[in-house]
Amino acid sequence: MSMIEDIELSAERFAEAKVIEQIEDTYENAPTTEELTTLKHISDHIPLPARLIIVCEFCERFAFIGLSGLFQNYIQFPVPGPNDKQSGALGRGQRTATLLTTFFRFLCYLTPIIGAILADQFWGKYKTIFLACVTYMIGLLVLVLSSTPFAIRVGLAFSGLIVAMIILSLGTGGVKSNVSPLMAEQYTRTKPIVKEIRGEKKIIDPKVTVQSMFNWFYWAINLGALSAIVTTNIEKYHSFWLAYLLPMVVFAGSIAVLIVGRHQYIRKVPSGSLIIRACRVITRATQMRWRLGKQDNRRDFLDYAKEDLSPIVHDDNQTVMKSDNNQFVEDLKRALSACRVFAFYPFYWICYNQLVSNMISQAAQMNVGKFVISVEIFKTC
């Protein structure tokens, strides 16, 4: 039996066990109205699968932050001579370095859309994350091999870097869009219960538990981001290939925890991608608008998608959408209206991305005297 088949089979068995567990939860002590307002609300124990996912996220962020902060110097400056202190490898100049680092960041924030569609429409979150991690590891391997002194000397480093960037962006996209939702699914309790702990009654609150889980999740991200302190020093005092090798070794932990906990994770059946459904609604609205022309009773463009819409039926691996299409159109209209707030984001990201491109180039030109601080360590996730 292959690894993927084993994953899918264990998912079915574990889902059945969780249904039984949820039924048993209904017989636990529910708090009264007075107890809800007077007793202390505390977090439940964080499930082991959620803890493993937190470790997975730590390893992924360690790898991503640790390697991406090195790209500007790696691309811009040539291999240093005996008396040179500035680390580098490709010698392509600041313009090319900034272009490629921006290109890499762009891909890393575009591919999560693909990862979300694959998870919701076809594979489910766990399988998507697992395959994305394997892809990620391939990208890391390409990056390490193409940054060795031999690869740089024979001219393979530049093409290897571009290939690695594309593969890494696909990997991180599959992880980014699914890892936090998968962690949230690992906690199944939905209602608070009263429990006596050390002689004192307290309320085990699911909301507090989920909040605690995500606190640990973002702590893992911040701790993983500290990898830039290590990798930038390795870059400066040893080599780029070793600086890239460390994130690769740590990232292996992501795949390890996914395999070790494969019988423990709760995996929901894919129910269909809302992105695909939204595209279908927009397509139908366009067709009906073209066919019917402008109509006064349809105030919004998406209202043209409401006429004679039947529920969208998926194949055997998907479920039928619970809400009717007219309600979905209304929800989509509100969502698109809310997205107007993102119109200001490009201006923010133009400034933010300077941290990993032009500011690093500027730091290389500064006379820092006795105190040498690598600007790369200040980049964030």
Short mmCIF file of C-alpha atoms in Angstrom, two decimals:
data_model
loop_
_atom_site.label_atom_id
_atom_site.label_comp_id
_atom_site.label_asym_id
_atom_site.label_seq_id
_atom_site.Cartn_x
_atom_site.Cartn_y
_atom_site.Cartn_z
CA MET A 1 0.00 0.00 0.00
CA SER A 2 1.40 3.41 -0.98
CA MET A 3 1.84 6.31 1.43
CA ILE A 4 -1.05 8.26 -0.15
CA GLU A 5 -3.42 5.28 0.02
CA ASP A 6 -2.44 4.72 3.63
CA ILE A 7 -3.16 8.39 4.37
CA GLU A 8 -6.63 8.23 2.81
CA LEU A 9 -7.56 4.96 4.55
CA SER A 10 -6.44 6.16 7.97
CA ALA A 11 -8.41 9.37 7.43
CA GLU A 12 -11.64 7.43 7.02
CA ARG A 13 -11.05 5.32 10.12
CA PHE A 14 -10.10 8.29 12.25
CA ALA A 15 -13.09 10.34 11.07
CA GLU A 16 -15.42 7.56 12.26
CA ALA A 17 -13.74 7.56 15.66
CA LYS A 18 -14.17 11.32 15.96
CA VAL A 19 -17.91 11.06 15.26
CA ILE A 20 -18.24 8.67 18.20
CA GLU A 21 -16.16 11.02 20.34
CA GLN A 22 -18.39 13.98 19.50
CA ILE A 23 -21.50 11.98 20.43
CA GLU A 24 -19.95 11.17 23.81
CA ASP A 25 -19.19 14.87 24.37
CA THR A 26 -22.90 15.66 24.39
CA TYR A 27 -23.27 13.80 27.70
CA GLU A 28 -20.72 15.97 29.52
CA ASN A 29 -21.80 18.63 32.00
CA ALA A 30 -23.07 21.71 30.21
CA PRO A 31 -22.72 24.99 32.16
CA THR A 32 -25.75 26.91 33.33
CA THR A 33 -26.27 30.56 32.45
CA GLU A 34 -24.97 31.59 35.85
CA GLU A 35 -21.89 29.38 35.55
CA LEU A 36 -21.09 30.86 32.14
CA THR A 37 -20.86 34.33 33.67
CA THR A 38 -19.23 33.50 37.00
CA LEU A 39 -16.82 30.62 36.43
CA LYS A 40 -13.36 31.02 34.94
CA HIS A 41 -13.04 30.08 31.26
CA ILE A 42 -9.90 28.10 30.50
CA SER A 43 -8.34 26.31 27.58
CA ASP A 44 -8.72 22.61 27.01
CA HIS A 45 -5.68 20.43 26.36
CA ILE A 46 -4.33 21.10 22.87
CA PRO A 47 -4.66 17.87 20.85
CA LEU A 48 -1.48 16.11 19.79
CA PRO A 49 -2.26 16.51 16.05
CA ALA A 50 -2.52 20.28 16.53
CA ARG A 51 0.85 20.29 18.31
CA LEU A 52 2.40 18.39 15.42
CA ILE A 53 1.01 20.91 12.95
CA ILE A 54 2.55 23.72 15.01
CA VAL A 55 5.91 21.96 14.72
CA CYS A 56 5.33 21.61 10.97
CA GLU A 57 4.68 25.35 10.67
CA PHE A 58 7.81 26.15 12.70
CA CYS A 59 9.96 24.07 10.35
CA GLU A 60 8.40 25.63 7.25
CA ARG A 61 8.86 29.20 8.48
CA PHE A 62 12.40 28.42 9.60
CA ALA A 63 13.20 27.27 6.08
CA PHE A 64 11.38 30.05 4.23
CA ILE A 65 12.73 32.96 6.27
CA GLY A 66 16.17 31.44 6.56
CA LEU A 67 16.68 31.08 2.82
CA SER A 68 14.73 33.95 1.26
CA GLY A 69 16.66 36.60 3.17
CA LEU A 70 19.87 35.51 1.45
CA PHE A 71 18.72 35.94 -2.13
CA GLN A 72 19.62 39.63 -2.57
CA ASN A 73 23.31 39.25 -1.73
CA TYR A 74 23.46 35.86 -3.43
CA ILE A 75 22.27 37.32 -6.74
CA GLN A 76 23.72 40.83 -6.63
CA PHE A 77 27.35 40.34 -5.67
CA PRO A 78 30.05 38.12 -7.20
CA VAL A 79 32.03 35.50 -5.35
CA PRO A 80 34.27 37.46 -2.94
CA GLY A 81 38.00 37.54 -3.42
CA PRO A 82 40.60 36.93 -0.71
CA ASN A 83 40.33 40.50 0.61
CA ASP A 84 36.59 41.03 0.05
CA LYS A 85 34.21 41.07 2.98
CA GLN A 86 30.94 41.25 1.02
CA SER A 87 29.40 37.83 0.47
CA GLY A 88 27.96 37.01 -2.94
CA ALA A 89 27.80 34.40 -5.67
CA LEU A 90 26.19 35.32 -9.00
CA GLY A 91 27.28 38.94 -9.53
CA ARG A 92 24.15 39.90 -11.49
CA GLY A 93 23.75 43.37 -9.98
CA GLN A 94 21.16 45.07 -7.81
CA ARG A 95 18.50 45.41 -10.51
CA THR A 96 18.41 41.69 -11.29
CA ALA A 97 18.57 40.79 -7.61
CA THR A 98 15.63 43.04 -6.75
CA LEU A 99 13.67 41.76 -9.74
CA LEU A 100 14.11 38.11 -8.79
CA THR A 101 13.45 38.55 -5.08
CA THR A 102 10.26 40.48 -5.89
CA PHE A 103 9.29 37.81 -8.41
CA PHE A 104 9.79 35.13 -5.76
CA ARG A 105 7.67 36.98 -3.21
CA PHE A 106 4.96 37.51 -5.82
CA LEU A 107 4.81 33.79 -6.57
CA CYS A 108 4.75 32.90 -2.88
CA TYR A 109 1.63 35.02 -2.37
CA LEU A 110 -0.04 33.86 -5.58
CA THR A 111 0.35 30.09 -5.23
CA PRO A 112 -1.72 29.84 -2.00
CA ILE A 113 -4.77 30.38 -4.23
CA ILE A 114 -3.80 27.25 -6.15
CA GLY A 115 -3.14 25.39 -2.91
CA ALA A 116 -6.55 26.34 -1.53
CA ILE A 117 -8.34 25.17 -4.68
CA LEU A 118 -6.51 21.84 -4.71
CA ALA A 119 -7.33 21.24 -1.04
CA ASP A 120 -10.99 22.27 -1.16
CA GLN A 121 -11.83 20.77 -4.53
CA PHE A 122 -9.70 17.64 -4.87
CA TRP A 123 -7.21 16.42 -2.26
CA GLY A 124 -8.17 17.77 1.14
CA LYS A 125 -5.91 19.83 3.38
CA TYR A 126 -3.66 17.09 4.74
CA LYS A 127 -2.82 15.52 1.40
CA THR A 128 -2.24 18.95 -0.16
CA ILE A 129 0.14 19.95 2.65
CA PHE A 130 2.00 16.65 2.43
CA LEU A 131 2.51 16.89 -1.34
CA ALA A 132 3.42 20.58 -1.01
CA CYS A 133 6.08 19.70 1.56
CA VAL A 134 7.56 17.10 -0.78
CA THR A 135 7.63 19.74 -3.53
CA TYR A 136 9.19 22.19 -1.08
CA MET A 137 11.94 19.70 -0.24
CA ILE A 138 12.73 19.21 -3.93
CA GLY A 139 13.08 22.97 -4.32
CA LEU A 140 15.41 23.14 -1.33
CA LEU A 141 17.53 20.34 -2.76
CA VAL A 142 17.81 22.15 -6.10
CA LEU A 143 18.77 25.35 -4.30
CA VAL A 144 21.48 23.68 -2.21
CA LEU A 145 23.00 21.81 -5.14
CA SER A 146 22.97 24.84 -7.44
CA SER A 147 24.68 27.04 -4.83
CA THR A 148 27.73 24.83 -4.35
CA PRO A 149 31.10 26.25 -5.48
CA PHE A 150 31.20 23.78 -8.37
CA ALA A 151 27.75 24.80 -9.67
CA ILE A 152 28.66 28.49 -9.41
CA ARG A 153 31.94 27.91 -11.22
CA VAL A 154 30.37 26.04 -14.17
CA GLY A 155 27.47 28.50 -14.52
CA LEU A 156 24.57 26.39 -13.23
CA ALA A 157 23.79 28.52 -10.19
CA PHE A 158 21.61 31.16 -11.86
CA SER A 159 19.33 28.77 -13.74
CA GLY A 160 19.21 26.51 -10.69
CA LEU A 161 18.12 29.44 -8.53
CA ILE A 162 15.22 30.32 -10.84
CA VAL A 163 14.05 26.70 -10.95
CA ALA A 164 14.35 26.47 -7.16
CA MET A 165 12.35 29.69 -6.70
CA ILE A 166 9.48 28.37 -8.80
CA ILE A 167 9.41 25.00 -7.02
CA LEU A 168 9.70 26.61 -3.58
CA SER A 169 6.84 29.00 -4.32
CA LEU A 170 4.60 26.07 -5.28
CA GLY A 171 5.53 24.28 -2.08
CA THR A 172 5.01 27.21 0.24
CA GLY A 173 1.70 28.03 -1.46
CA GLY A 174 0.32 24.60 -0.68
CA VAL A 175 1.40 24.89 2.94
CA LYS A 176 0.42 28.52 3.60
CA SER A 177 -3.20 28.19 2.55
CA ASN A 178 -3.96 24.98 4.43
CA VAL A 179 -1.83 24.54 7.53
CA SER A 180 -3.74 26.89 9.86
CA PRO A 181 -7.21 25.62 8.80
CA LEU A 182 -6.02 22.04 9.27
CA MET A 183 -4.83 22.86 12.77
CA ALA A 184 -8.19 24.41 13.65
CA GLU A 185 -9.96 21.23 12.51
CA GLN A 186 -8.02 19.12 15.01
CA TYR A 187 -10.11 20.40 17.92
CA THR A 188 -13.62 18.98 17.73
CA ARG A 189 -15.35 20.22 20.88
CA THR A 190 -17.95 22.84 20.00
CA LYS A 191 -19.69 23.56 23.33
CA PRO A 192 -18.27 24.61 26.71
CA ILE A 193 -18.40 22.16 29.62
CA VAL A 194 -17.97 22.42 33.38
CA LYS A 195 -15.07 20.53 34.88
CA GLU A 196 -13.72 20.42 38.41
CA ILE A 197 -9.98 21.01 38.49
CA ARG A 198 -8.15 20.82 41.83
CA GLY A 199 -11.35 21.35 43.74
CA GLU A 200 -12.46 24.35 41.68
CA LYS A 201 -15.12 24.36 38.99
CA LYS A 202 -13.98 25.82 35.69
CA ILE A 203 -15.39 26.03 32.19
CA ILE A 204 -13.51 24.32 29.38
CA ASP A 205 -14.20 26.83 26.60
CA PRO A 206 -13.65 25.84 22.94
CA LYS A 207 -13.15 29.48 21.96
CA VAL A 208 -10.37 29.91 24.52
CA THR A 209 -8.83 26.64 23.36
CA VAL A 210 -8.75 27.68 19.71
CA GLN A 211 -7.29 31.03 20.73
CA SER A 212 -4.57 29.24 22.68
CA MET A 213 -3.82 26.99 19.71
CA PHE A 214 -3.33 29.94 17.41
CA ASN A 215 -1.22 31.77 19.99
CA TRP A 216 1.19 28.83 19.93
CA PHE A 217 0.91 28.70 16.14
CA TYR A 218 2.06 32.29 15.71
CA TRP A 219 4.73 31.88 18.35
CA ALA A 220 6.09 29.06 16.17
CA ILE A 221 6.13 31.42 13.19
CA ASN A 222 8.05 34.07 15.13
CA LEU A 223 10.54 31.55 16.48
CA GLY A 224 11.05 30.14 13.00
CA ALA A 225 11.77 33.64 11.69
CA LEU A 226 14.84 33.79 13.94
CA SER A 227 16.53 31.44 11.47
CA ALA A 228 17.63 34.49 9.48
CA ILE A 229 20.06 35.35 12.29
CA VAL A 230 21.81 32.02 11.81
CA THR A 231 21.72 31.74 8.02
CA THR A 232 23.00 35.27 7.38
CA ASN A 233 26.01 34.62 9.58
CA ILE A 234 26.68 31.32 7.81
CA GLU A 235 26.44 33.19 4.50
CA LYS A 236 28.95 35.79 5.63
CA TYR A 237 31.49 33.59 7.35
CA HIS A 238 31.22 30.32 5.42
CA SER A 239 29.16 29.85 2.25
CA PHE A 240 25.72 30.09 0.71
CA TRP A 241 25.29 26.38 0.13
CA LEU A 242 25.72 25.68 3.84
CA ALA A 243 23.36 28.54 4.69
CA TYR A 244 20.74 26.94 2.42
CA LEU A 245 21.46 23.45 3.74
CA LEU A 246 20.42 24.33 7.29
CA PRO A 247 16.82 25.29 6.30
CA MET A 248 16.64 22.10 4.25
CA VAL A 249 17.64 19.95 7.22
CA VAL A 250 15.16 21.67 9.54
CA PHE A 251 12.39 21.50 6.96
CA ALA A 252 12.70 17.72 6.91
CA GLY A 253 10.99 17.94 10.30
CA SER A 254 7.79 19.10 8.57
CA ILE A 255 7.60 15.95 6.49
CA ALA A 256 8.53 13.85 9.51
CA VAL A 257 5.67 15.11 11.71
CA LEU A 258 3.19 14.72 8.86
CA ILE A 259 4.19 11.09 8.41
CA VAL A 260 4.42 10.28 12.12
CA GLY A 261 0.98 11.73 12.84
CA ARG A 262 -0.77 10.52 9.70
CA HIS A 263 -3.09 8.23 11.71
CA GLN A 264 -3.97 11.01 14.14
CA TYR A 265 -4.99 13.96 11.98
CA ILE A 266 -8.65 14.74 11.44
CA ARG A 267 -9.21 15.17 7.71
CA LYS A 268 -12.46 16.45 6.32
CA VAL A 269 -13.70 15.37 2.91
CA PRO A 270 -13.24 18.12 0.26
CA SER A 271 -16.55 19.93 -0.13
CA GLY A 272 -15.77 22.03 -3.18
CA SER A 273 -13.81 25.21 -3.72
CA LEU A 274 -15.66 28.47 -3.19
CA ILE A 275 -13.18 30.11 -5.56
CA ILE A 276 -14.27 27.83 -8.38
CA ARG A 277 -17.92 28.34 -7.51
CA ALA A 278 -17.45 32.11 -7.48
CA CYS A 279 -15.80 31.94 -10.91
CA ARG A 280 -18.78 29.98 -12.22
CA VAL A 281 -21.17 32.59 -10.87
CA ILE A 282 -19.18 35.44 -12.44
CA THR A 283 -19.02 33.56 -15.75
CA ARG A 284 -22.77 32.99 -15.74
CA ALA A 285 -23.43 36.63 -14.84
CA THR A 286 -21.28 37.70 -17.80
CA GLN A 287 -23.12 35.36 -20.16
CA MET A 288 -26.57 36.45 -18.99
CA ARG A 289 -25.64 40.13 -19.12
CA TRP A 290 -24.47 39.68 -22.72
CA ARG A 291 -27.59 37.71 -23.65
CA LEU A 292 -30.25 39.80 -21.88
CA GLY A 293 -28.70 43.24 -22.09
CA LYS A 294 -29.05 45.83 -19.37
CA GLN A 295 -32.10 45.35 -17.14
CA ASP A 296 -33.32 47.90 -14.62
CA ASN A 297 -34.39 45.28 -12.09
CA ARG A 298 -30.82 43.99 -11.80
CA ARG A 299 -28.91 46.69 -9.95
CA ASP A 300 -25.69 44.70 -9.55
CA PHE A 301 -23.73 42.90 -12.22
CA LEU A 302 -23.81 39.64 -10.24
CA ASP A 303 -27.61 39.80 -10.07
CA TYR A 304 -27.61 38.46 -13.62
CA ALA A 305 -26.37 35.15 -12.22
CA LYS A 306 -29.51 34.69 -10.12
CA GLU A 307 -31.88 33.76 -12.90
CA ASP A 308 -32.73 30.07 -13.20
CA LEU A 309 -29.68 29.00 -11.27
CA SER A 310 -29.75 25.36 -10.21
CA PRO A 311 -27.57 24.01 -7.40
CA ILE A 312 -24.05 23.22 -8.48
CA VAL A 313 -23.54 19.46 -8.36
CA HIS A 314 -20.05 18.08 -7.83
CA ASP A 315 -18.59 14.69 -8.64
CA ASP A 316 -18.40 11.73 -6.24
CA ASN A 317 -15.54 13.26 -4.25
CA GLN A 318 -17.41 16.44 -3.46
CA THR A 319 -20.59 17.46 -1.70
CA VAL A 320 -23.46 19.61 -2.92
CA MET A 321 -23.38 23.19 -1.68
CA LYS A 322 -25.87 23.61 1.18
CA SER A 323 -26.89 27.16 0.39
CA ASP A 324 -28.82 27.90 -2.78
CA ASN A 325 -27.14 29.83 -5.55
CA ASN A 326 -29.10 33.01 -5.05
CA GLN A 327 -27.89 33.25 -1.47
CA PHE A 328 -24.36 32.48 -2.63
CA VAL A 329 -24.56 35.34 -5.12
CA GLU A 330 -25.54 37.69 -2.29
CA ASP A 331 -22.66 36.42 -0.17
CA LEU A 332 -20.27 36.87 -3.08
CA LYS A 333 -21.45 40.45 -3.60
CA ARG A 334 -20.75 41.28 0.04
CA ALA A 335 -17.35 39.58 -0.10
CA LEU A 336 -16.27 41.49 -3.20
CA SER A 337 -17.48 44.73 -1.66
CA ALA A 338 -15.41 44.05 1.46
CA CYS A 339 -12.34 43.39 -0.69
CA ARG A 340 -12.17 47.07 -1.54
CA VAL A 341 -10.16 47.54 1.63
CA PHE A 342 -7.31 45.67 -0.07
CA ALA A 343 -6.95 48.44 -2.67
CA PHE A 344 -4.37 50.07 -0.39
CA TYR A 345 -2.32 46.90 0.11
CA PRO A 346 -0.11 47.29 -2.99
CA PHE A 347 1.28 50.54 -1.59
CA TYR A 348 2.08 48.81 1.69
CA TRP A 349 3.78 45.87 0.01
CA ILE A 350 5.84 48.10 -2.26
CA CYS A 351 7.42 49.54 0.88
CA TYR A 352 7.54 46.29 2.82
CA ASN A 353 9.35 44.34 0.11
CA GLN A 354 12.22 46.80 0.23
CA LEU A 355 13.26 45.04 3.46
CA VAL A 356 14.36 41.99 1.50
CA SER A 357 15.73 43.72 -1.57
CA ASN A 358 16.94 47.31 -1.83
CA MET A 359 17.52 47.83 1.88
CA ILE A 360 19.88 44.85 1.91
CA SER A 361 21.74 46.35 -1.05
CA GLN A 362 21.90 49.67 0.78
CA ALA A 363 23.29 47.99 3.88
CA ALA A 364 26.10 46.50 1.79
CA GLN A 365 27.26 50.05 0.94
CA MET A 366 27.20 51.35 4.51
CA ASN A 367 30.29 51.99 6.58
CA VAL A 368 29.32 50.23 9.80
CA GLY A 369 32.68 50.47 11.51
CA LYS A 370 33.27 47.87 14.20
CA PHE A 371 29.61 46.93 14.54
CA VAL A 372 28.50 44.69 11.68
CA ILE A 373 24.79 43.89 11.66
CA SER A 374 23.22 42.09 8.74
CA VAL A 375 20.00 43.81 7.66
CA GLU A 376 18.72 40.46 6.40
CA ILE A 377 18.03 39.30 9.94
CA PHE A 378 15.27 41.89 10.25
CA LYS A 379 13.10 40.42 7.52
CA THR A 380 9.84 38.91 8.67
CA CYS A 381 7.44 36.34 7.34
#
